């Protein structure tokens, strides 16, 4: 129904206070609230009823109205029973945000308005919803249980003539309609994923409209757990608020080749239903990862605890058939380490990095969800560790030339993931060489961790480094002559040691912690239990005494090597 129809119903007791030009807006539902921030319960298109209990003074109106406008509500109706006339500050705030405002006479109960709107909306949409429900039923019976996302996307094509694709946050094509013509180009997938992540991080409501390669696409989020915004307003239980950074780097998205801006509500409802069905498929796949995650966690704990190679080898023999079913020979293994860090330190980086690695450690040119089923990822603290099996070629190791290459991995994911980091986050990845035995796994883990630290010393929101980049320093340290090692470390560290002896300034421990935290001021200060200003003073003193600059990669590496050789 239209807002204009509300004014034509005398029994509702509504009086228009502003927004006459917006009366053709469609009302999809109604919600009553006195919360200062009801955004988690809004899905757009509602008539919001309020008794103004949230208002304490004139400054409260602007943020409340801004929240409603950003949520896309149709209009606001304020009751006069509590304060009498609607306050002028609320009228002005609604005018600024082009939000229609009604006054509700004190003799009219909000329940009366709610019943009228629900009855009108339900009657107008009864026929359309019957068709939508029928399509949903067909999707549920032939979707995740009988063909996965492809079947759902084929139904979109056959029923609504819509071409749609499911993409990972890194731009990998998860699924697409089988009869949709040429596959979506990789560069278009990366562009769409990056635009979607950037829109999610800035809080813009979906669907997001993107134009690229001469076509228009509408992007819809596919959230884990079948989550859909607006649960309370749509008659579903309210969803708990969550930090978008917990999932922005791992949630799938649905890209539809169409402009959804002028779609009727029933078509939007159908596409939202499609995202829910695909989320069920995502949940099924994530549940299947439980065994692989547990295997990876067990292997990681054994390696870190210094367990005997025979014990690690036994665990690897258990993992091999799960990750590579039908493989005759024992595979080679690679280790990939990743860390996701946000300014301020929240949310917990370990699970975020784990989900991210499970998405990006797949060939970007492969399609479907199944290739990611061959990757086992554990997490410890803020770090995620992936155990990647590589089939042995002819029973012999093919050395460092096969498997995951850091440069190729970085090129595939840097553009889309940068949009999700939005200037306040970083992803750093380290990749080891391949090993073919349990004895080599501990070294591979350390190698991947060292490579990640090298990546972290570089500028940019997404950085990766491989084992090849360690060959010139870390792996060659034992071959450096003793006198060269002593001269190198003395030149860099002796001024700091002397200063520490005289002033008890703890510059050496500060330097070690600063490098271990990859130059993060907040994490390093927290680790040392210092104020950030104190940390900055110490780092400044280190730079002054050594004539080095700890913001430069070369100087960070020199200090890192000096500490390793000392």
Coordinates of C-alpha atoms in Angstrom, one line a residue:
X1 CA 0.0 0.0 0.0
X2 CA 1.0 3.6 -0.5
X3 CA 1.6 6.2 2.3
X4 CA -1.1 8.4 0.6
X5 CA -3.7 5.7 1.4
X6 CA -3.0 6.1 5.1
X7 CA -4.1 9.8 5.0
X8 CA -7.4 8.8 3.3
X9 CA -8.4 6.6 6.2
X10 CA -10.0 8.9 8.9
X11 CA -10.1 6.1 11.5
X12 CA -6.3 6.1 11.7
X13 CA -6.1 9.7 13.0
X14 CA -3.0 10.6 11.1
X15 CA -1.9 14.2 10.3
X16 CA 0.9 14.9 7.8
X17 CA 3.7 17.1 9.3
X18 CA 6.2 16.8 6.4
X19 CA 7.1 14.8 3.3
X20 CA 4.2 15.5 1.0
X21 CA 6.4 14.8 -2.0
X22 CA 7.1 11.3 -0.7
X23 CA 3.6 10.0 -0.2
X24 CA 3.9 7.5 -3.1
X25 CA 6.3 5.4 -1.1
X26 CA 5.3 1.8 -0.7
X27 CA 4.6 0.5 2.9
X28 CA 5.7 -3.1 3.3
X29 CA 5.0 -3.5 7.0
X30 CA 4.7 -1.7 10.3
X31 CA 6.9 -1.6 13.5
X32 CA 6.5 0.0 16.9
X33 CA 9.6 1.1 18.8
X34 CA 10.9 3.4 21.5
X35 CA 14.5 2.3 21.1
X36 CA 17.0 5.0 20.3
X37 CA 18.6 2.7 17.7
X38 CA 16.1 0.2 16.3
X39 CA 18.2 -0.5 13.1
X40 CA 18.7 -4.2 13.8
X41 CA 15.0 -4.8 13.6
X42 CA 14.4 -2.9 10.3
X43 CA 14.5 -4.3 6.8
X44 CA 13.2 -1.3 4.9
X45 CA 9.8 -0.1 3.8
X46 CA 8.2 0.0 7.3
X47 CA 5.9 2.5 8.8
X48 CA 7.6 3.1 12.1
X49 CA 5.3 4.1 15.1
X50 CA 6.9 5.7 18.2
X51 CA 5.6 7.2 21.4
X52 CA 8.8 9.3 21.7
X53 CA 10.0 7.7 24.9
X54 CA 13.5 7.6 23.4
X55 CA 13.6 11.4 23.3
X56 CA 15.3 13.1 26.2
X57 CA 16.2 16.5 24.6
X58 CA 16.3 18.2 21.2
X59 CA 19.6 16.6 20.3
X60 CA 18.1 13.1 20.2
X61 CA 16.0 13.7 17.1
X62 CA 18.7 13.9 14.5
X63 CA 20.5 10.6 15.2
X64 CA 17.1 8.7 15.5
X65 CA 15.8 10.0 12.2
X66 CA 19.2 9.4 10.5
X67 CA 19.1 5.7 11.6
X68 CA 15.5 5.4 10.1
X69 CA 16.5 7.0 6.8
X70 CA 19.5 4.8 6.4
X71 CA 17.4 1.8 7.1
X72 CA 15.1 2.8 4.3
X73 CA 11.9 3.0 6.3
X74 CA 8.8 4.4 4.5
X75 CA 7.7 6.9 7.1
X76 CA 7.6 7.8 10.8
X77 CA 4.4 8.3 12.8
X78 CA 4.8 9.9 16.2
X79 CA 2.2 9.7 18.9
X80 CA 0.9 12.8 20.7
X81 CA -0.2 11.0 23.8
X82 CA 3.1 11.4 25.7
X83 CA 4.3 14.9 24.8
X84 CA 1.3 16.5 23.2
X85 CA 2.4 18.2 19.9
X86 CA 5.2 16.5 18.0
X87 CA 8.5 18.4 18.9
X88 CA 9.8 20.8 16.3
X89 CA 13.3 19.3 16.3
X90 CA 11.8 16.0 15.1
X91 CA 9.9 17.8 12.3
X92 CA 13.1 19.5 11.2
X93 CA 15.1 16.3 11.3
X94 CA 12.6 14.4 9.2
X95 CA 12.6 17.3 6.7
X96 CA 16.4 17.2 6.4
X97 CA 16.3 13.4 5.7
X98 CA 13.3 13.6 3.4
X99 CA 11.4 11.2 5.8
X100 CA 7.6 11.6 5.8
X101 CA 6.3 12.4 9.3
X102 CA 2.8 11.8 10.6
X103 CA 1.3 12.8 14.0
X104 CA -0.9 10.2 15.6
X105 CA -3.9 11.6 17.6
X106 CA -3.8 10.6 21.2
X107 CA -7.2 8.9 20.8
X108 CA -5.8 6.3 18.3
X109 CA -4.0 3.2 19.5
X110 CA -0.9 2.1 17.7
X111 CA -2.5 -1.4 17.5
X112 CA -5.3 0.1 15.4
X113 CA -2.8 1.4 12.8
X114 CA -0.8 -1.8 12.9
X115 CA -3.8 -4.0 12.2
X116 CA -4.9 -1.8 9.3
X117 CA -1.5 -1.8 7.6
X118 CA -1.0 -5.5 8.0
X119 CA -4.5 -6.2 6.7
X120 CA -4.0 -4.0 3.6
X121 CA -0.5 -5.2 2.8
X122 CA -1.5 -8.9 3.2
X123 CA -4.5 -8.5 1.0
X124 CA -2.7 -6.7 -1.8
X125 CA 0.1 -9.2 -1.9
X126 CA -1.8 -12.4 -1.4
X127 CA -1.8 -13.4 -5.1
X128 CA 1.9 -12.5 -5.7
X129 CA 3.0 -14.3 -2.5
X130 CA 1.3 -17.5 -3.6
X131 CA 3.6 -17.6 -6.6
X132 CA 6.6 -16.7 -4.6
X133 CA 5.9 -19.5 -2.1
X134 CA 5.5 -22.0 -4.9
X135 CA 8.9 -21.1 -6.3
X136 CA 10.4 -21.3 -2.9
X137 CA 9.0 -24.8 -2.4
X138 CA 10.5 -25.9 -5.7
X139 CA 13.8 -24.5 -4.7
X140 CA 13.8 -26.2 -1.3
X141 CA 13.0 -29.6 -2.9
X142 CA 15.5 -29.4 -5.7
X143 CA 18.1 -27.0 -4.3
X144 CA 20.8 -27.8 -1.7
X145 CA 19.7 -31.4 -1.3
X146 CA 19.6 -32.1 -5.1
X147 CA 22.2 -30.1 -7.0
X148 CA 23.4 -27.3 -4.8
X149 CA 23.4 -23.6 -5.8
X150 CA 23.4 -24.3 -9.5
X151 CA 19.8 -25.6 -9.5
X152 CA 18.6 -22.5 -7.6
X153 CA 20.3 -20.2 -10.1
X154 CA 18.9 -22.2 -13.0
X155 CA 15.4 -21.6 -11.6
X156 CA 16.1 -17.9 -11.4
X157 CA 16.9 -18.0 -15.1
X158 CA 13.9 -20.1 -16.1
X159 CA 11.3 -18.4 -13.9
X160 CA 12.4 -14.8 -14.0
X161 CA 15.0 -14.6 -16.8
X162 CA 17.7 -13.5 -14.4
X163 CA 21.3 -14.4 -14.8
X164 CA 23.0 -14.8 -11.4
X165 CA 26.2 -16.1 -9.9
X166 CA 27.5 -17.0 -6.4
X167 CA 30.9 -15.5 -5.7
X168 CA 33.4 -15.8 -2.8
X169 CA 34.7 -12.7 -1.1
X170 CA 37.9 -13.1 -3.1
X171 CA 36.0 -13.1 -6.4
X172 CA 36.1 -16.9 -7.1
X173 CA 33.1 -18.2 -9.0
X174 CA 31.3 -20.6 -6.6
X175 CA 28.3 -21.3 -8.8
X176 CA 26.5 -20.1 -11.8
X177 CA 23.6 -21.1 -14.0
X178 CA 24.4 -23.9 -16.4
X179 CA 22.5 -22.4 -19.3
X180 CA 23.6 -18.8 -18.9
X181 CA 26.0 -18.6 -21.8
X182 CA 29.7 -17.7 -21.3
X183 CA 31.0 -17.9 -17.7
X184 CA 31.5 -14.6 -15.8
X185 CA 35.1 -13.4 -16.5
X186 CA 37.5 -13.6 -13.6
X187 CA 38.2 -9.9 -13.7
X188 CA 34.5 -9.1 -13.5
X189 CA 34.2 -11.5 -10.5
X190 CA 37.0 -9.8 -8.7
X191 CA 35.5 -6.3 -9.4
X192 CA 32.1 -7.3 -8.1
X193 CA 33.5 -8.9 -5.0
X194 CA 35.6 -5.9 -4.2
X195 CA 32.7 -3.5 -4.7
X196 CA 30.4 -5.6 -2.5
X197 CA 33.0 -5.8 0.3
X198 CA 33.5 -2.1 0.2
X199 CA 29.8 -1.4 0.3
X200 CA 29.3 -3.8 3.3
X201 CA 32.1 -2.1 5.2
X202 CA 30.7 1.4 4.7
X203 CA 27.3 0.2 6.0
X204 CA 25.4 0.7 2.8
X205 CA 22.2 -1.4 2.6
X206 CA 22.0 -4.0 -0.2
X207 CA 21.4 -4.8 -2.8
X208 CA 24.4 -2.9 -4.1
X209 CA 24.4 -1.7 -7.7
X210 CA 27.6 -2.0 -9.7
X211 CA 28.3 -1.2 -13.4
X212 CA 31.2 -2.9 -15.0
X213 CA 32.2 -4.4 -18.4
X214 CA 29.1 -2.7 -20.0
X215 CA 26.6 -4.4 -17.7
X216 CA 24.7 -3.6 -14.5
X217 CA 24.8 -6.0 -11.5
X218 CA 22.9 -6.0 -8.2
X219 CA 24.8 -7.6 -5.3
X220 CA 23.0 -9.4 -2.5
X221 CA 24.9 -10.7 0.7
X222 CA 24.7 -14.5 1.5
X223 CA 25.2 -14.7 5.2
X224 CA 26.2 -17.7 7.2
X225 CA 23.4 -19.3 9.2
X226 CA 20.8 -18.1 6.8
X227 CA 20.8 -14.7 8.5
X228 CA 18.6 -12.1 7.0
X229 CA 18.2 -8.5 8.2
X230 CA 15.0 -7.3 9.7
X231 CA 13.9 -10.4 11.6
X232 CA 11.7 -8.6 14.0
X233 CA 9.9 -6.5 11.5
X234 CA 9.2 -9.4 9.2
X235 CA 7.8 -11.6 11.9
X236 CA 11.0 -13.6 12.7
X237 CA 13.1 -13.6 15.9
X238 CA 15.5 -10.6 16.1
X239 CA 19.0 -11.5 15.1
X240 CA 21.8 -10.5 17.5
X241 CA 24.0 -7.6 16.4
X242 CA 27.4 -8.6 15.2
X243 CA 30.6 -6.9 14.1
X244 CA 30.6 -6.9 10.3
X245 CA 34.4 -7.5 10.4
X246 CA 33.7 -11.0 11.7
X247 CA 32.3 -12.2 8.4
X248 CA 32.9 -9.6 5.7
X249 CA 36.0 -11.5 4.5
X250 CA 34.3 -14.9 4.3
X251 CA 30.6 -14.4 3.4
X252 CA 29.5 -15.3 -0.2
X253 CA 27.5 -12.9 -2.3
X254 CA 24.9 -13.3 -5.1
X255 CA 25.5 -11.2 -8.2
X256 CA 22.4 -10.7 -10.4
X257 CA 22.8 -9.2 -13.8
X258 CA 20.0 -6.6 -13.4
X259 CA 19.2 -3.3 -11.7
X260 CA 17.2 -4.2 -8.7
X261 CA 16.5 -0.6 -7.8
X262 CA 13.1 -0.6 -9.5
X263 CA 12.1 -4.2 -8.8
X264 CA 8.6 -4.9 -7.2
X265 CA 8.7 -6.2 -3.7
X266 CA 7.8 -9.7 -4.6
X267 CA 10.8 -10.1 -6.8
X268 CA 13.1 -8.7 -4.1
X269 CA 11.5 -11.2 -1.7
X270 CA 12.2 -14.0 -4.1
X271 CA 15.9 -13.1 -4.5
X272 CA 16.3 -12.8 -0.7
X273 CA 14.8 -16.2 -0.5
X274 CA 17.3 -17.5 -2.9
X275 CA 20.2 -16.1 -0.7
X276 CA 18.7 -18.0 2.2
X277 CA 18.6 -21.2 0.3
X278 CA 22.2 -20.8 -0.8
X279 CA 23.1 -20.0 2.8
X280 CA 21.7 -23.4 3.7
X281 CA 24.2 -24.9 1.2
X282 CA 27.0 -22.9 2.7
X283 CA 26.1 -24.1 6.2
X284 CA 26.1 -27.7 4.9
X285 CA 29.6 -27.2 3.5
X286 CA 30.8 -25.5 6.6
X287 CA 29.5 -28.4 8.8
X288 CA 31.5 -30.8 6.6
X289 CA 34.6 -28.8 7.3
X290 CA 34.5 -29.7 11.0
X291 CA 36.4 -32.9 10.6
X292 CA 39.1 -31.3 8.5
X293 CA 39.5 -28.4 11.0
X294 CA 39.9 -30.9 13.8
X295 CA 42.5 -32.8 11.9
X296 CA 44.4 -29.6 11.2
X297 CA 44.2 -28.6 14.8
X298 CA 45.6 -32.0 16.0
X299 CA 48.5 -31.9 13.6
X300 CA 49.3 -28.3 14.5
X301 CA 49.3 -29.1 18.2
X302 CA 51.6 -32.0 17.7
X303 CA 54.0 -30.0 15.6
X304 CA 54.1 -27.1 18.0
X305 CA 54.6 -29.3 21.0
X306 CA 57.6 -31.0 19.5
X307 CA 56.0 -34.4 19.1
X308 CA 57.9 -37.3 17.6
X309 CA 57.9 -37.4 13.8
X310 CA 56.3 -40.9 13.9
X311 CA 53.3 -39.6 15.9
X312 CA 52.9 -36.7 13.4
X313 CA 53.2 -39.1 10.5
X314 CA 50.5 -41.3 11.9
X315 CA 48.2 -38.3 12.2
X316 CA 49.0 -37.3 8.6
X317 CA 48.1 -40.8 7.4
X318 CA 44.7 -40.3 8.9
X319 CA 44.3 -36.8 7.3
X320 CA 45.4 -37.8 3.8
X321 CA 42.4 -39.9 2.8
X322 CA 40.0 -37.3 4.3
X323 CA 41.5 -34.5 2.3
X324 CA 42.4 -36.4 -0.9
X325 CA 40.0 -39.4 -1.1
X326 CA 41.2 -42.1 -3.4
X327 CA 44.8 -41.0 -3.5
X328 CA 47.2 -44.0 -3.5
X329 CA 50.5 -42.4 -2.4
X330 CA 51.0 -40.2 0.6
X331 CA 50.8 -36.5 -0.5
X332 CA 53.3 -33.7 0.0
X333 CA 52.2 -30.9 2.2
X334 CA 52.4 -27.1 2.2
X335 CA 51.8 -24.8 5.2
X336 CA 50.2 -21.4 4.8
X337 CA 49.9 -19.0 7.7
X338 CA 47.7 -15.9 7.7
X339 CA 46.8 -13.2 10.1
X340 CA 43.9 -10.7 9.9
X341 CA 44.4 -7.6 12.0
X342 CA 42.1 -4.6 12.7
X343 CA 42.9 -1.3 14.3
X344 CA 41.9 -1.6 17.9
X345 CA 42.6 -5.3 18.0
X346 CA 38.9 -6.5 17.6
X347 CA 37.3 -8.8 16.6
X348 CA 39.2 -12.0 17.3
X349 CA 41.5 -12.4 14.3
X350 CA 42.1 -16.2 14.5
X351 CA 38.6 -17.4 13.4
X352 CA 38.4 -14.6 10.8
X353 CA 41.7 -15.7 9.3
X354 CA 40.6 -19.3 9.4
X355 CA 37.5 -18.7 7.4
X356 CA 39.4 -16.4 5.0
X357 CA 42.1 -19.1 4.3
X358 CA 39.3 -21.6 3.6
X359 CA 38.0 -19.3 0.9
X360 CA 41.2 -18.1 -0.8
X361 CA 43.3 -21.3 -0.8
X362 CA 41.5 -22.5 -3.9
X363 CA 42.5 -22.0 -7.5
X364 CA 40.5 -18.8 -8.5
X365 CA 39.8 -20.4 -11.9
X366 CA 38.1 -23.5 -10.3
X367 CA 34.4 -23.4 -9.8
X368 CA 32.0 -24.9 -7.3
X369 CA 32.3 -25.3 -3.5
X370 CA 34.1 -28.7 -3.5
X371 CA 37.7 -27.7 -4.2
X372 CA 37.8 -26.0 -0.8
X373 CA 37.0 -29.3 0.8
X374 CA 40.6 -30.3 0.3
X375 CA 42.0 -27.7 2.7
X376 CA 42.3 -28.1 6.5
X377 CA 42.7 -24.9 8.5
X378 CA 43.3 -24.5 12.2
X379 CA 43.8 -21.4 14.2
X380 CA 45.8 -20.5 17.3
X381 CA 45.5 -17.1 18.9
X382 CA 45.4 -14.4 16.1
X383 CA 46.9 -16.7 13.5
X384 CA 45.4 -19.3 11.1
X385 CA 47.4 -22.2 9.8
X386 CA 46.4 -24.2 6.7
X387 CA 47.6 -27.7 5.9
X388 CA 47.4 -28.0 2.1
X389 CA 47.9 -31.5 0.6
X390 CA 49.7 -31.8 -2.7
X391 CA 49.5 -35.0 -4.7
X392 CA 53.0 -36.4 -5.2
X393 CA 54.0 -36.4 -8.9
X394 CA 55.4 -39.9 -9.9
X395 CA 56.1 -40.6 -6.2
X396 CA 58.8 -38.0 -6.1
X397 CA 58.8 -34.5 -4.7
X398 CA 58.6 -31.8 -7.3
X399 CA 60.2 -29.3 -4.9
X400 CA 59.2 -25.7 -4.6
X401 CA 57.9 -25.3 -8.1
X402 CA 54.4 -26.8 -7.4
X403 CA 51.6 -26.0 -5.1
X404 CA 50.6 -22.6 -3.9
X405 CA 52.7 -19.7 -5.0
X406 CA 52.6 -16.5 -2.9
X407 CA 52.7 -14.2 -5.9
X408 CA 49.9 -15.9 -7.7
X409 CA 47.8 -16.0 -4.5
X410 CA 48.3 -12.3 -3.8
X411 CA 47.5 -11.4 -7.4
X412 CA 44.2 -13.3 -7.2
X413 CA 42.9 -11.9 -3.9
X414 CA 44.5 -8.5 -3.4
X415 CA 42.0 -6.3 -5.3
X416 CA 38.7 -7.7 -3.9
X417 CA 39.9 -8.2 -0.3
X418 CA 41.2 -4.6 -0.1
X419 CA 37.7 -3.4 -0.3
X420 CA 36.6 -5.4 2.8
X421 CA 39.5 -4.1 4.9
X422 CA 38.4 -0.4 4.3
X423 CA 41.6 1.2 5.5
X424 CA 41.5 -0.2 9.1
X425 CA 42.5 -3.8 8.5
X426 CA 45.4 -5.9 7.1
X427 CA 45.7 -9.4 5.7
X428 CA 49.2 -10.9 5.7
X429 CA 50.0 -14.4 4.4
X430 CA 53.1 -16.6 4.4
X431 CA 53.6 -19.7 2.2
X432 CA 56.1 -22.5 2.9
X433 CA 57.8 -24.8 0.4
X434 CA 56.3 -28.3 0.0
X435 CA 57.5 -31.1 2.2
X436 CA 57.0 -34.8 1.9
X437 CA 57.4 -36.1 5.5
X438 CA 56.4 -35.4 9.0
X439 CA 60.0 -34.4 9.8
X440 CA 59.7 -31.5 7.4
X441 CA 56.4 -30.2 8.7
X442 CA 57.8 -28.2 11.7
X443 CA 60.3 -26.5 9.4
X444 CA 57.5 -25.7 7.0
X445 CA 55.5 -24.1 9.7
X446 CA 58.3 -21.9 10.8
X447 CA 59.1 -21.1 7.2
X448 CA 55.5 -20.0 6.6
X449 CA 55.5 -17.9 9.8
X450 CA 58.8 -16.2 8.8
X451 CA 57.4 -15.5 5.3
X452 CA 54.3 -13.9 6.9
X453 CA 56.5 -11.6 8.9
X454 CA 58.3 -10.5 5.8
X455 CA 54.9 -9.8 4.2
X456 CA 53.8 -7.8 7.2
X457 CA 56.8 -5.5 6.9
X458 CA 55.6 -4.4 3.5
X459 CA 53.0 -1.6 2.9
X460 CA 49.5 -2.3 1.7
X461 CA 46.3 -3.9 3.1
X462 CA 46.9 -7.3 1.6
X463 CA 50.5 -8.7 1.5
X464 CA 51.9 -12.2 0.9
X465 CA 55.4 -13.7 0.9
X466 CA 56.7 -17.2 -0.1
X467 CA 59.5 -19.4 1.0
X468 CA 61.6 -18.2 -2.0
X469 CA 61.9 -14.8 -0.4
X470 CA 63.6 -16.3 2.7
X471 CA 66.4 -17.9 0.8
X472 CA 68.6 -14.8 0.9
X473 CA 68.5 -14.3 4.6
X474 CA 66.8 -16.5 7.2
X475 CA 67.7 -19.9 5.6
X476 CA 71.3 -18.7 4.9
X477 CA 72.1 -17.3 8.3
X478 CA 74.0 -20.4 9.5
X479 CA 76.4 -19.9 6.6
X480 CA 77.4 -16.3 7.5
X481 CA 80.9 -16.2 8.9
X482 CA 81.1 -15.6 12.7
X483 CA 83.1 -12.4 12.4
X484 CA 80.6 -11.0 9.9
X485 CA 77.7 -11.9 12.1
X486 CA 79.3 -10.3 15.2
X487 CA 80.2 -7.1 13.3
X488 CA 76.7 -6.8 11.9
X489 CA 74.9 -7.4 15.2
X490 CA 77.3 -5.2 17.2
X491 CA 76.8 -2.3 14.8
X492 CA 73.0 -2.4 15.2
X493 CA 72.5 -3.7 18.7
X494 CA 75.4 -2.6 20.8
X495 CA 74.2 1.1 21.1
X496 CA 70.9 -0.2 22.4
X497 CA 72.5 -2.6 24.9
X498 CA 74.8 0.1 26.2
X499 CA 71.8 2.5 26.6
X500 CA 69.8 -0.3 28.4
X501 CA 72.7 -0.9 30.8
X502 CA 72.9 2.8 31.7
X503 CA 69.2 3.7 31.8
X504 CA 67.4 0.4 32.2
X505 CA 65.3 1.5 29.2
X506 CA 64.5 -2.0 27.9
X507 CA 65.1 -0.9 24.3
X508 CA 66.1 -4.4 23.1
X509 CA 62.9 -6.1 24.5
X510 CA 60.9 -3.3 23.0
X511 CA 62.5 -3.8 19.6
X512 CA 61.9 -7.5 19.7
X513 CA 58.2 -7.0 20.6
X514 CA 57.8 -4.3 18.0
X515 CA 59.0 -6.6 15.2
X516 CA 57.1 -9.6 16.6
X517 CA 53.9 -7.4 16.4
X518 CA 54.8 -6.5 12.8
X519 CA 55.0 -2.8 13.7
X520 CA 51.6 -2.6 15.1
X521 CA 51.6 0.2 17.8
X522 CA 48.5 -0.9 19.6
X523 CA 49.3 -4.7 19.7
X524 CA 52.9 -4.0 20.8
X525 CA 51.9 -1.5 23.5
X526 CA 49.3 -4.0 24.8
X527 CA 51.9 -6.8 24.7
X528 CA 54.4 -4.7 26.7
X529 CA 51.7 -3.2 29.0
X530 CA 52.8 0.3 27.9
X531 CA 51.0 3.4 26.9
X532 CA 51.3 4.0 23.1
X533 CA 53.1 7.3 23.7
X534 CA 55.7 5.5 25.8
X535 CA 56.2 2.9 23.1
X536 CA 56.6 5.7 20.5
X537 CA 59.3 7.3 22.7
X538 CA 61.2 4.1 23.0
X539 CA 61.1 3.4 19.3
X540 CA 62.2 7.0 18.6
X541 CA 65.1 6.4 20.9
X542 CA 66.1 3.2 19.0
X543 CA 66.0 5.0 15.7
X544 CA 68.0 7.9 17.1
X545 CA 70.8 5.6 18.6
X546 CA 71.1 3.5 15.4
X547 CA 70.3 6.1 12.7
X548 CA 67.7 3.6 11.3
X549 CA 64.0 4.1 10.5
X550 CA 61.7 1.3 11.8
X551 CA 59.0 2.3 9.2
X552 CA 61.3 1.1 6.4
X553 CA 61.2 -2.5 5.3
X554 CA 65.0 -2.7 4.9
X555 CA 65.7 -1.5 8.4
X556 CA 63.1 -3.8 9.9
X557 CA 64.7 -6.7 8.2
X558 CA 68.2 -5.7 9.4
X559 CA 67.0 -5.5 13.0
X560 CA 65.2 -8.8 12.6
X561 CA 68.4 -10.5 11.3
X562 CA 70.6 -8.9 13.9
X563 CA 68.3 -10.2 16.7
X564 CA 68.2 -13.7 15.1
X565 CA 72.0 -13.8 14.9
X566 CA 72.8 -12.4 18.3

